[in-house]
Short mmCIF file of C-alpha atoms and ligand atoms in Angstrom, two decimals:
data_model
loop_
_atom_site.label_atom_id
_atom_site.label_comp_id
_atom_site.label_asym_id
_atom_site.label_seq_id
_atom_site.Cartn_x
_atom_site.Cartn_y
_atom_site.Cartn_z
CA UNK A 1009 -95.57 -170.98 229.20
CA UNK A 1010 -96.31 -167.55 227.76
CA UNK A 1011 -95.86 -166.52 224.13
CA UNK A 1012 -93.33 -163.91 225.19
CA UNK A 1013 -91.73 -162.97 228.51
CA UNK A 1014 -89.89 -159.73 229.22
CA UNK A 1015 -87.44 -160.80 231.91
CA UNK A 1016 -85.91 -158.97 234.81
CA UNK A 1017 -86.78 -155.39 233.92
CA UNK A 1018 -87.39 -152.61 236.40
CA UNK A 1019 -91.07 -151.87 235.86
CA UNK A 1020 -92.17 -148.26 236.22
CA UNK A 1021 -95.86 -147.58 236.62
CA UNK A 1022 -98.03 -144.60 237.37
CA UNK A 1023 -100.02 -146.26 240.13
CA UNK A 1024 -96.89 -147.08 242.10
CA UNK A 1025 -96.63 -143.37 242.80
CA UNK A 1026 -99.46 -143.70 245.27
CA UNK A 1027 -98.20 -146.76 247.13
CA UNK A 1028 -97.75 -145.99 250.80
CA UNK A 1029 -94.39 -147.77 250.72
CA UNK A 1030 -93.13 -145.06 248.41
CA UNK A 1031 -91.77 -147.76 246.10
CA UNK A 1032 -91.94 -146.43 242.57
CA UNK A 1033 -90.35 -149.32 240.71
CA UNK A 1034 -89.99 -153.09 241.03
CA UNK A 1035 -88.03 -155.81 239.25
CA UNK A 1036 -90.35 -158.36 237.72
CA UNK A 1037 -91.11 -160.49 234.63
CA UNK A 1038 -94.01 -159.70 232.30
CA UNK A 1039 -95.77 -162.57 230.51
CA UNK A 1040 -97.54 -161.83 227.24
CA UNK A 1041 -100.04 -164.03 225.41
CA UNK A 1042 -100.82 -162.87 221.89
CA UNK A 1043 -101.63 -159.15 222.23
CA UNK A 1044 -102.24 -158.97 225.95
CA UNK A 1045 -100.36 -158.75 229.25
CA UNK A 1046 -101.16 -162.13 230.82
CA UNK A 1047 -99.02 -162.18 233.98
CA UNK A 1048 -96.72 -160.04 236.10
CA UNK A 1049 -94.50 -162.05 238.45
CA UNK A 1050 -91.24 -163.84 239.15
CA UNK A 1051 -89.61 -166.62 237.12
CA UNK A 1052 -92.09 -166.60 234.24
CA UNK A 1053 -91.13 -168.69 231.24
CA UNK A 1054 -91.96 -168.04 227.62
CA UNK A 1055 -91.59 -169.48 224.15
CA UNK A 1056 -89.64 -166.32 223.49
CA UNK A 1057 -87.91 -164.01 225.95
CA UNK A 1058 -86.57 -160.48 225.89
CA UNK A 1059 -83.93 -159.75 228.52
CA UNK A 1060 -84.62 -156.43 230.24
CA UNK A 1061 -82.00 -156.71 232.99
CA UNK A 1062 -80.73 -153.26 233.87
CA UNK A 1063 -83.48 -151.64 231.79
CA UNK A 1064 -86.68 -149.83 232.69
CA UNK A 1065 -89.93 -151.31 231.43
CA UNK A 1066 -92.74 -148.78 230.93
CA UNK A 1067 -96.16 -148.75 229.30
CA UNK A 1068 -96.06 -147.71 225.64
CA UNK A 1069 -96.18 -143.94 225.47
CA UNK A 1070 -99.39 -142.25 224.30
CA UNK A 1071 -99.17 -139.04 222.26
CA UNK A 1072 -102.69 -137.64 222.19
CA UNK A 1073 -101.89 -134.63 219.99
CA UNK A 1074 -100.29 -135.19 216.57
CA UNK A 1075 -100.97 -133.85 213.08
CA UNK A 1076 -99.86 -136.30 210.38
CA UNK A 1077 -100.38 -135.27 206.75
CA UNK A 1078 -102.46 -132.36 208.00
CA UNK A 1079 -103.60 -130.01 205.23
CA UNK A 1080 -102.95 -126.37 206.20
CA UNK A 1081 -103.45 -123.79 203.46
CA UNK A 1082 -101.31 -124.74 200.47
CA UNK A 1083 -99.24 -127.26 202.43
CA UNK A 1084 -99.59 -130.65 204.08
CA UNK A 1085 -97.58 -131.50 207.20
CA UNK A 1086 -94.50 -133.49 206.29
CA UNK A 1087 -94.91 -136.78 208.13
CA UNK A 1088 -97.54 -139.11 206.71
CA UNK A 1089 -99.22 -141.85 208.73
CA UNK A 1090 -96.41 -144.28 207.91
CA UNK A 1091 -93.34 -142.12 208.52
CA UNK A 1092 -94.92 -140.36 211.49
CA UNK A 1093 -96.15 -143.48 213.27
CA UNK A 1094 -92.83 -145.23 212.58
CA UNK A 1095 -90.85 -142.32 214.06
CA UNK A 1096 -93.20 -142.37 217.06
CA UNK A 1097 -92.47 -146.08 217.57
CA UNK A 1098 -88.71 -145.45 217.50
CA UNK A 1099 -89.29 -143.05 220.40
CA UNK A 1100 -91.38 -145.50 222.45
CA UNK A 1101 -94.82 -144.21 221.49
CA UNK A 1102 -97.38 -146.94 220.76
CA UNK A 1103 -100.57 -144.89 220.44
CA UNK A 1104 -101.19 -141.56 218.72
CA UNK A 1105 -104.33 -139.47 218.44
CA UNK A 1106 -104.63 -137.45 215.23
CA UNK A 1107 -107.45 -135.27 213.89
CA UNK A 1108 -110.24 -135.27 211.36
CA UNK A 1109 -111.92 -132.22 209.84
CA UNK A 1110 -115.09 -132.31 207.72
CA UNK A 1111 -115.37 -130.82 204.24
CA UNK A 1112 -118.38 -128.53 203.77
CA UNK A 1113 -120.46 -131.15 201.97
CA UNK A 1114 -119.34 -134.05 204.17
CA UNK A 1115 -120.90 -135.55 207.29
CA UNK A 1116 -118.74 -136.25 210.34
CA UNK A 1117 -119.05 -140.00 209.76
CA UNK A 1118 -117.99 -139.61 206.11
CA UNK A 1119 -115.00 -137.49 207.16
CA UNK A 1120 -113.93 -140.13 209.70
CA UNK A 1121 -114.14 -142.84 207.02
CA UNK A 1122 -112.05 -140.73 204.61
CA UNK A 1123 -109.39 -140.06 207.23
CA UNK A 1124 -109.28 -143.74 208.21
CA UNK A 1125 -108.80 -144.67 204.57
CA UNK A 1126 -105.58 -142.61 204.64
CA UNK A 1127 -104.36 -143.89 207.98
CA UNK A 1128 -105.42 -147.54 208.26
CA UNK A 1129 -103.11 -148.96 205.54
CA UNK A 1130 -100.12 -146.98 206.82
CA UNK A 1131 -99.97 -146.81 210.62
CA UNK A 1132 -97.47 -149.09 212.37
CA UNK A 1133 -98.91 -148.40 215.85
CA UNK A 1134 -102.47 -147.87 217.11
CA UNK A 1135 -104.22 -144.58 216.61
CA UNK A 1136 -107.38 -142.63 217.27
CA UNK A 1137 -108.94 -139.45 215.86
CA UNK A 1138 -110.24 -136.27 217.49
CA UNK A 1139 -113.30 -134.95 215.65
CA UNK A 1140 -112.85 -131.26 214.85
CA UNK A 1141 -115.85 -128.97 215.26
CA UNK A 1142 -115.16 -125.89 213.15
CA UNK A 1143 -117.51 -123.00 212.36
CA UNK A 1144 -118.85 -124.96 209.37
CA UNK A 1145 -119.80 -127.80 211.70
CA UNK A 1146 -122.07 -125.81 214.00
CA UNK A 1147 -124.95 -126.77 211.70
CA UNK A 1148 -123.84 -130.41 212.04
CA UNK A 1149 -123.91 -130.67 215.84
CA UNK A 1150 -126.72 -133.22 215.58
CA UNK A 1151 -124.06 -135.55 214.11
CA UNK A 1152 -121.91 -135.47 217.26
CA UNK A 1153 -123.55 -138.66 218.65
CA UNK A 1154 -122.71 -140.50 215.40
CA UNK A 1155 -119.08 -139.36 215.53
CA UNK A 1156 -118.93 -140.53 219.15
CA UNK A 1157 -120.40 -143.90 218.17
CA UNK A 1158 -117.65 -144.24 215.54
CA UNK A 1159 -115.10 -144.09 218.37
CA UNK A 1160 -114.17 -140.40 218.10
CA UNK A 1161 -115.05 -139.45 221.66
CA UNK A 1162 -112.94 -136.28 221.87
CA UNK A 1163 -113.77 -133.10 219.99
CA UNK A 1164 -111.31 -130.40 218.91
CA UNK A 1165 -112.39 -126.80 219.27
CA UNK A 1166 -110.26 -123.90 218.00
CA UNK A 1167 -110.27 -120.38 219.42
CA UNK A 1168 -107.80 -119.27 216.70
CA UNK A 1169 -107.27 -119.56 212.93
CA UNK A 1170 -109.94 -120.04 210.28
CA UNK A 1171 -111.45 -122.87 212.31
CA UNK A 1172 -111.99 -120.50 215.24
CA UNK A 1173 -115.28 -120.66 217.08
CA UNK A 1174 -116.81 -117.52 218.57
CA UNK A 1175 -117.95 -117.74 222.19
CA UNK A 1176 -121.58 -118.44 221.21
CA UNK A 1177 -120.37 -121.25 218.94
CA UNK A 1178 -118.13 -122.58 221.72
CA UNK A 1179 -121.21 -122.67 223.97
CA UNK A 1180 -123.17 -124.69 221.41
CA UNK A 1181 -120.29 -127.05 220.62
CA UNK A 1182 -119.45 -127.66 224.28
CA UNK A 1183 -123.11 -128.40 224.98
CA UNK A 1184 -123.25 -130.95 222.16
CA UNK A 1185 -120.08 -132.64 223.45
CA UNK A 1186 -121.47 -132.67 226.99
CA UNK A 1187 -124.66 -134.34 225.80
CA UNK A 1188 -122.71 -137.38 224.52
CA UNK A 1189 -120.32 -137.46 227.54
CA UNK A 1190 -117.44 -136.57 225.23
CA UNK A 1191 -114.31 -134.61 226.05
CA UNK A 1192 -113.56 -131.28 224.35
CA UNK A 1193 -109.90 -130.47 223.59
CA UNK A 1194 -109.18 -126.81 222.92
CA UNK A 1195 -106.61 -124.56 221.22
CA UNK A 1196 -106.95 -121.51 223.47
CA UNK A 1197 -105.62 -118.15 222.24
CA UNK A 1198 -107.26 -114.74 221.81
CA UNK A 1199 -107.57 -114.51 218.03
CA UNK A 1200 -108.89 -110.93 217.85
CA UNK A 1201 -105.90 -109.60 219.81
CA UNK A 1202 -103.43 -111.70 217.78
CA UNK A 1203 -104.91 -110.53 214.48
CA UNK A 1204 -104.62 -106.89 215.51
CA UNK A 1205 -101.05 -107.24 216.84
CA UNK A 1206 -99.97 -108.92 213.58
CA UNK A 1207 -101.58 -106.07 211.63
CA UNK A 1208 -99.75 -103.46 213.73
CA UNK A 1209 -96.40 -105.26 213.45
CA UNK A 1210 -96.57 -105.74 209.69
CA UNK A 1211 -97.63 -102.08 209.24
CA UNK A 1212 -94.52 -101.05 211.22
CA UNK A 1213 -92.29 -103.19 209.00
CA UNK A 1214 -91.82 -105.85 211.67
CA UNK A 1215 -91.91 -108.89 209.39
CA UNK A 1216 -89.35 -111.31 210.87
CA UNK A 1217 -90.16 -114.30 213.16
CA UNK A 1218 -88.83 -112.26 216.10
CA UNK A 1219 -92.31 -110.74 216.13
CA UNK A 1220 -94.17 -114.05 216.24
CA UNK A 1221 -94.13 -114.51 220.05
CA UNK A 1222 -94.65 -110.76 220.44
CA UNK A 1223 -97.95 -111.06 218.53
CA UNK A 1224 -99.32 -113.83 220.74
CA UNK A 1225 -99.05 -112.63 224.38
CA UNK A 1226 -98.95 -115.16 227.21
CA UNK A 1227 -101.50 -113.15 229.17
CA UNK A 1228 -104.03 -113.47 226.34
CA UNK A 1229 -103.40 -117.20 225.99
CA UNK A 1230 -104.30 -117.40 229.68
CA UNK A 1231 -107.35 -115.20 229.07
CA UNK A 1232 -108.58 -117.55 226.34
CA UNK A 1233 -107.93 -120.62 228.51
CA UNK A 1234 -109.80 -119.00 231.40
CA UNK A 1235 -112.68 -117.99 229.12
CA UNK A 1236 -113.24 -121.46 227.70
CA UNK A 1237 -112.84 -122.97 231.18
CA UNK A 1238 -115.61 -120.65 232.38
CA UNK A 1239 -117.90 -121.48 229.44
CA UNK A 1240 -117.27 -125.22 229.95
CA UNK A 1241 -117.92 -124.85 233.67
CA UNK A 1242 -121.22 -123.06 232.93
CA UNK A 1243 -122.19 -125.81 230.44
CA UNK A 1244 -121.05 -128.56 232.80
CA UNK A 1245 -118.58 -130.45 230.64
CA UNK A 1246 -114.99 -131.55 231.35
CA UNK A 1247 -112.31 -129.78 229.34
CA UNK A 1248 -108.74 -130.32 228.18
CA UNK A 1249 -106.49 -127.40 227.21
CA UNK A 1250 -103.97 -128.18 224.49
CA UNK A 1251 -100.33 -127.02 224.30
CA UNK A 1252 -100.04 -124.74 227.33
CA UNK A 1253 -97.00 -122.54 226.67
CA UNK A 1254 -96.81 -120.30 229.74
CA UNK A 1255 -97.24 -120.18 233.50
CA UNK A 1256 -100.19 -117.80 233.21
CA UNK A 1257 -102.30 -120.36 231.33
CA UNK A 1258 -101.12 -123.22 233.57
CA UNK A 1259 -102.26 -121.14 236.55
CA UNK A 1260 -105.81 -120.86 235.14
CA UNK A 1261 -105.95 -124.64 234.86
CA UNK A 1262 -104.55 -125.11 238.37
CA UNK A 1263 -107.08 -122.65 239.75
CA UNK A 1264 -109.98 -124.45 238.07
CA UNK A 1265 -108.77 -127.80 239.41
CA UNK A 1266 -108.49 -126.38 242.92
CA UNK A 1267 -112.17 -125.48 242.59
CA UNK A 1268 -112.85 -129.12 241.74
CA UNK A 1269 -113.55 -128.56 238.05
CA UNK A 1270 -112.71 -131.45 235.66
CA UNK A 1271 -110.13 -129.44 233.71
CA UNK A 1272 -106.79 -130.82 232.48
CA UNK A 1273 -103.87 -129.35 230.57
CA UNK A 1274 -100.87 -130.46 228.57
CA UNK A 1275 -97.59 -128.95 227.46
CA UNK A 1276 -95.12 -130.03 224.74
CA UNK A 1277 -91.34 -130.46 224.28
CA UNK A 1278 -90.96 -127.25 222.27
CA UNK A 1279 -92.08 -125.26 225.32
CA UNK A 1280 -89.96 -127.29 227.74
CA UNK A 1281 -86.69 -127.38 225.78
CA UNK A 1282 -86.58 -124.18 223.68
CA UNK A 1283 -86.83 -120.45 224.37
CA UNK A 1284 -88.01 -117.64 222.12
CA UNK A 1285 -84.52 -116.57 221.06
CA UNK A 1286 -84.82 -119.40 218.50
CA UNK A 1287 -86.89 -116.91 216.45
CA UNK A 1288 -83.90 -114.56 216.23
CA UNK A 1289 -81.81 -117.02 214.21
CA UNK A 1290 -80.96 -115.49 210.83
CA UNK A 1291 -82.81 -116.30 207.62
CA UNK A 1292 -84.89 -119.43 207.31
CA UNK A 1293 -83.53 -120.83 210.60
CA UNK A 1294 -85.69 -118.35 212.51
CA UNK A 1295 -88.81 -119.48 210.65
CA UNK A 1296 -88.43 -123.19 211.45
CA UNK A 1297 -89.55 -123.13 215.13
CA UNK A 1298 -92.68 -121.07 214.37
CA UNK A 1299 -95.60 -122.80 216.08
CA UNK A 1300 -98.60 -121.58 218.05
CA UNK A 1301 -98.83 -120.82 220.85
CA UNK A 1302 -95.26 -119.56 220.41
CA UNK A 1303 -92.16 -120.72 222.24
CA UNK A 1304 -91.71 -118.20 225.06
CA UNK A 1305 -89.05 -116.92 227.47
CA UNK A 1306 -87.02 -118.75 230.09
CA UNK A 1307 -89.44 -117.82 232.87
CA UNK A 1308 -92.28 -119.50 230.96
CA UNK A 1309 -90.17 -122.62 230.50
CA UNK A 1310 -89.37 -122.77 234.23
CA UNK A 1311 -93.05 -122.29 235.09
CA UNK A 1312 -94.06 -125.20 232.84
CA UNK A 1313 -91.56 -127.57 234.44
CA UNK A 1314 -92.89 -126.51 237.85
CA UNK A 1315 -96.46 -127.07 236.68
CA UNK A 1316 -95.60 -130.62 235.58
CA UNK A 1317 -93.73 -131.24 238.82
CA UNK A 1318 -96.75 -130.13 240.89
CA UNK A 1319 -99.19 -131.98 238.62
CA UNK A 1320 -100.84 -128.65 237.76
CA UNK A 1321 -100.40 -129.87 234.17
CA UNK A 1322 -101.12 -133.57 233.79
CA UNK A 1323 -100.00 -134.55 230.30
CA UNK A 1324 -97.13 -134.05 227.84
CA UNK A 1325 -97.94 -134.35 224.11
CA UNK A 1326 -96.05 -133.18 221.02
CA UNK A 1327 -98.45 -131.25 218.73
CA UNK A 1328 -96.15 -132.79 216.08
CA UNK A 1329 -96.84 -130.85 212.86
CA UNK A 1330 -93.66 -130.32 210.82
CA UNK A 1331 -93.22 -128.60 207.48
CA UNK A 1332 -90.17 -128.68 205.22
CA UNK A 1333 -87.50 -125.98 205.22
CA UNK A 1334 -88.74 -124.87 201.77
CA UNK A 1335 -92.31 -124.56 203.03
CA UNK A 1336 -91.22 -122.63 206.13
CA UNK A 1337 -89.15 -120.31 203.91
CA UNK A 1338 -92.29 -119.11 202.12
CA UNK A 1339 -92.94 -117.01 205.24
CA UNK A 1340 -89.65 -115.10 205.01
CA UNK A 1341 -90.79 -111.51 204.72
CA UNK A 1342 -94.08 -112.11 206.60
CA UNK A 1343 -93.90 -114.16 209.78
CA UNK A 1344 -97.69 -114.53 209.91
CA UNK A 1345 -97.58 -116.65 206.73
CA UNK A 1346 -95.09 -119.26 208.01
CA UNK A 1347 -96.81 -122.66 208.20
CA UNK A 1348 -96.89 -123.38 211.94
CA UNK A 1349 -95.65 -126.48 213.72
CA UNK A 1350 -92.53 -128.36 214.78
CA UNK A 1351 -91.50 -132.03 214.89
CA UNK A 1352 -91.20 -133.71 218.30
CA UNK A 1353 -92.95 -137.06 217.81
CA UNK A 1354 -89.82 -139.20 218.21
CA UNK A 1355 -87.97 -137.53 221.09
CA UNK A 1356 -90.77 -136.69 223.56
CA UNK A 1357 -90.70 -139.75 225.83
CA UNK A 1358 -86.91 -140.03 226.11
CA UNK A 1359 -86.46 -136.28 226.44
CA UNK A 1360 -88.84 -136.13 229.40
CA UNK A 1361 -86.81 -138.88 231.05
CA UNK A 1362 -83.43 -137.34 230.28
CA UNK A 1363 -84.20 -133.69 231.05
CA UNK A 1364 -87.04 -134.32 233.50
CA UNK A 1365 -86.35 -137.43 235.60
CA UNK A 1366 -82.55 -137.36 235.44
CA UNK A 1367 -82.48 -133.64 236.26
CA UNK A 1368 -84.67 -134.22 239.31
CA UNK A 1369 -87.63 -132.24 237.94
CA UNK A 1370 -89.99 -135.24 237.64
CA UNK A 1371 -90.20 -138.58 239.43
CA UNK A 1372 -90.18 -141.82 237.45
CA UNK A 1373 -93.92 -142.37 238.10
CA UNK A 1374 -94.68 -138.78 237.02
CA UNK A 1375 -92.84 -139.39 233.75
CA UNK A 1376 -94.94 -142.47 233.01
CA UNK A 1377 -98.12 -140.85 234.30
CA UNK A 1378 -97.78 -137.78 232.09
CA UNK A 1379 -96.54 -139.50 228.93
CA UNK A 1380 -98.52 -142.78 229.10
CA UNK A 1381 -101.19 -143.24 231.75
CA UNK A 1382 -102.97 -139.89 231.96
CA UNK A 1383 -103.37 -139.44 228.18
CA UNK A 1384 -104.71 -143.00 227.90
CA UNK A 1385 -107.25 -142.36 230.65
CA UNK A 1386 -108.32 -138.96 229.35
CA UNK A 1387 -108.72 -140.31 225.83
CA UNK A 1388 -110.85 -143.29 226.87
CA UNK A 1389 -108.24 -145.88 225.88
CA UNK A 1390 -109.53 -148.65 228.10
CA UNK A 1391 -106.61 -151.08 227.68
CA UNK A 1392 -103.63 -148.77 227.28
CA UNK A 1393 -101.27 -146.67 229.38
CA UNK A 1394 -100.69 -149.11 232.25
CA UNK A 1395 -98.84 -152.35 232.91
CA UNK A 1396 -101.73 -154.45 234.19
CA UNK A 1397 -102.93 -157.97 233.45
CA UNK A 1398 -105.57 -157.81 230.73
CA UNK A 1399 -104.22 -154.64 229.19
CA UNK A 1400 -102.71 -154.44 225.70
CA UNK A 1401 -99.05 -155.48 225.71
CA UNK A 1402 -97.90 -152.02 224.64
CA UNK A 1403 -94.51 -151.84 226.34
CA UNK A 1404 -91.17 -150.10 226.12
CA UNK A 1405 -87.85 -151.56 227.23
CA UNK A 1406 -86.01 -148.35 227.99
CA UNK A 1407 -82.23 -148.22 228.37
CA UNK A 1408 -81.50 -145.53 230.96
CA UNK A 1409 -77.80 -145.53 230.12
CA UNK A 1410 -78.07 -145.19 226.34
CA UNK A 1411 -77.08 -141.79 224.99
CA UNK A 1412 -78.57 -140.25 221.88
CA UNK A 1413 -77.64 -136.98 220.24
CA UNK A 1414 -80.63 -135.58 218.37
CA UNK A 1415 -79.93 -134.66 214.74
CA UNK A 1416 -82.05 -135.00 211.59
CA UNK A 1417 -79.95 -138.08 210.76
CA UNK A 1418 -80.45 -139.85 214.11
CA UNK A 1419 -84.23 -139.35 213.95
CA UNK A 1420 -86.70 -141.06 211.61
CA UNK A 1421 -88.98 -138.08 211.06
CA UNK A 1422 -89.47 -136.82 207.50
CA UNK A 1423 -88.98 -133.08 208.04
CA UNK A 1424 -85.21 -133.12 207.46
CA UNK A 1425 -84.62 -130.75 210.37
CA UNK A 1426 -85.19 -130.77 214.11
CA UNK A 1427 -85.41 -127.86 216.57
CA UNK A 1428 -83.45 -129.99 219.06
CA UNK A 1429 -80.39 -130.43 216.82
CA UNK A 1430 -77.35 -131.31 218.95
CA UNK A 1431 -79.29 -132.04 222.15
CA UNK A 1432 -77.82 -135.14 223.81
CA UNK A 1433 -80.27 -137.27 225.77
CA UNK A 1434 -79.39 -139.86 228.35
CA UNK A 1435 -81.86 -142.75 228.05
CA UNK A 1436 -83.54 -144.09 224.91
CA UNK A 1437 -85.96 -146.92 224.08
CA UNK A 1438 -84.27 -150.18 223.17
CA UNK A 1439 -87.45 -152.07 222.27
CA UNK A 1440 -90.99 -150.93 221.51
CA UNK A 1441 -93.87 -153.44 221.54
CA UNK A 1442 -97.38 -152.70 220.31
CA UNK A 1443 -99.98 -155.33 221.30
CA UNK A 1444 -97.30 -157.93 221.98
CA UNK A 1445 -95.45 -157.44 218.73
CA UNK A 1446 -92.00 -155.90 218.54
CA UNK A 1447 -92.12 -152.81 216.31
CA UNK A 1448 -88.64 -151.42 216.97
CA UNK A 1449 -85.64 -153.24 218.46
CA UNK A 1450 -82.04 -152.06 218.86
CA UNK A 1451 -82.54 -149.14 216.50
CA UNK A 1452 -84.15 -151.24 213.75
CA UNK A 1453 -87.74 -151.02 212.55
CA UNK A 1454 -89.22 -154.52 212.52
CA UNK A 1455 -92.89 -153.53 212.44
CA UNK A 1456 -95.37 -153.63 209.63
CA UNK A 1457 -97.17 -150.96 207.65
CA UNK A 1458 -100.87 -151.17 208.44
CA UNK A 1459 -100.37 -153.16 211.67
CA UNK A 1460 -101.77 -150.30 213.73
CA UNK A 1461 -105.47 -150.28 214.51
CA UNK A 1462 -108.01 -147.52 214.67
CA UNK A 1463 -109.12 -147.27 218.30
CA UNK A 1464 -112.82 -147.06 219.08
CA UNK A 1465 -112.51 -145.06 222.25
CA UNK A 1466 -114.86 -144.77 225.23
CA UNK A 1467 -115.50 -141.93 227.67
CA UNK A 1468 -112.72 -140.06 229.47
CA UNK A 1469 -111.75 -141.45 232.85
CA UNK A 1470 -109.28 -139.01 234.38
MN1 MN B 1913 -103.16 -125.83 218.22
MN1 MN B 1914 -102.26 -129.07 217.32
#
């Protein structure tokens, strides 16, 4: 007699993709004791049951790239740890990885404690933190082992913005991450070229968001990705490239992997579902989808779907980082001043099913692999991302026949707008469980503020 049994669902796993039978799904019961998957089999009985007949049962989705209440300039991203983690749970996500940056006078361990003090009382699902190594942290690289020991085993390196590292600093940071067996995660763009193109465009009176993608060329995103891949290869450290927005950058990752290098890459819904004409919308509407790398043309979108289909990209994240309409509007008249980022934290998992699996672009196991299993493995989440006895009972009962039209009102994100307004998805989570506890059921939040745990992660295993 288990505490809880999920009965009769069609279980979708990543590992089933490799079965020689070619079977990608199977109908089975899942027995849960307390927080853990205790049994997978037929005719299990429980003190409580959830009927999953006709539904898919997947691992809880893992979103390894989110920015909740992220301070950027004068603004802070709109979703806090409560609203953001709650919206994630509505969409079937049970683990998120956010970020921590150090203040000048702060150690990495102090910064982690300060960030946890914001998150711990508020998260409704489990979370981890990437430790950011900015230019001010190059003198703190001796603290990398302490950050790792605190459970922050991935390290964010920027090649753009004020946090940008020069190549010599990248070399030093990558070496420090290598020495603790950590995993670097990188924003790869060519900042010198971007800065000059913005200067030229503004000087020519080109101030509208139309010029945003035209200031951040795909070829130079690929150049930056290739450059950091080469530096990481020289250093001898694995590497993950964040938010790949174009086929050119995906090709650099594929090429490195063909050479046997431990390089991975991710893309995000904004690049899979939108094209750059969104920046031509009049007035403030054109400012809303500003994010970096930018949303690109239809050919880029097609290339990204192909890269996921071929497993040339291995992971889908969101880079969720919304700002309000009022905050976005401050960049009217100078597109380079628009606070960057879009909200996708709630729709990612269902959207990849609806527009990926149902359209024949991804298989069911690929969907689960890219949204759940691969990010858990890469992020050193030892008990997440798979439906296996002994793993955390992070599970989604997913209704493949439910339809959901995305609007600000049907989502639970705080931004008050969504770039996917009017998009109708087929398939949506009915029930989300985090460590055996139901967090969302039938469109109702039944979780608890502060239930989520900070995850002390181990080394990458992908
Ligand atoms: Mn970024
Ligand atoms: Mn980001």
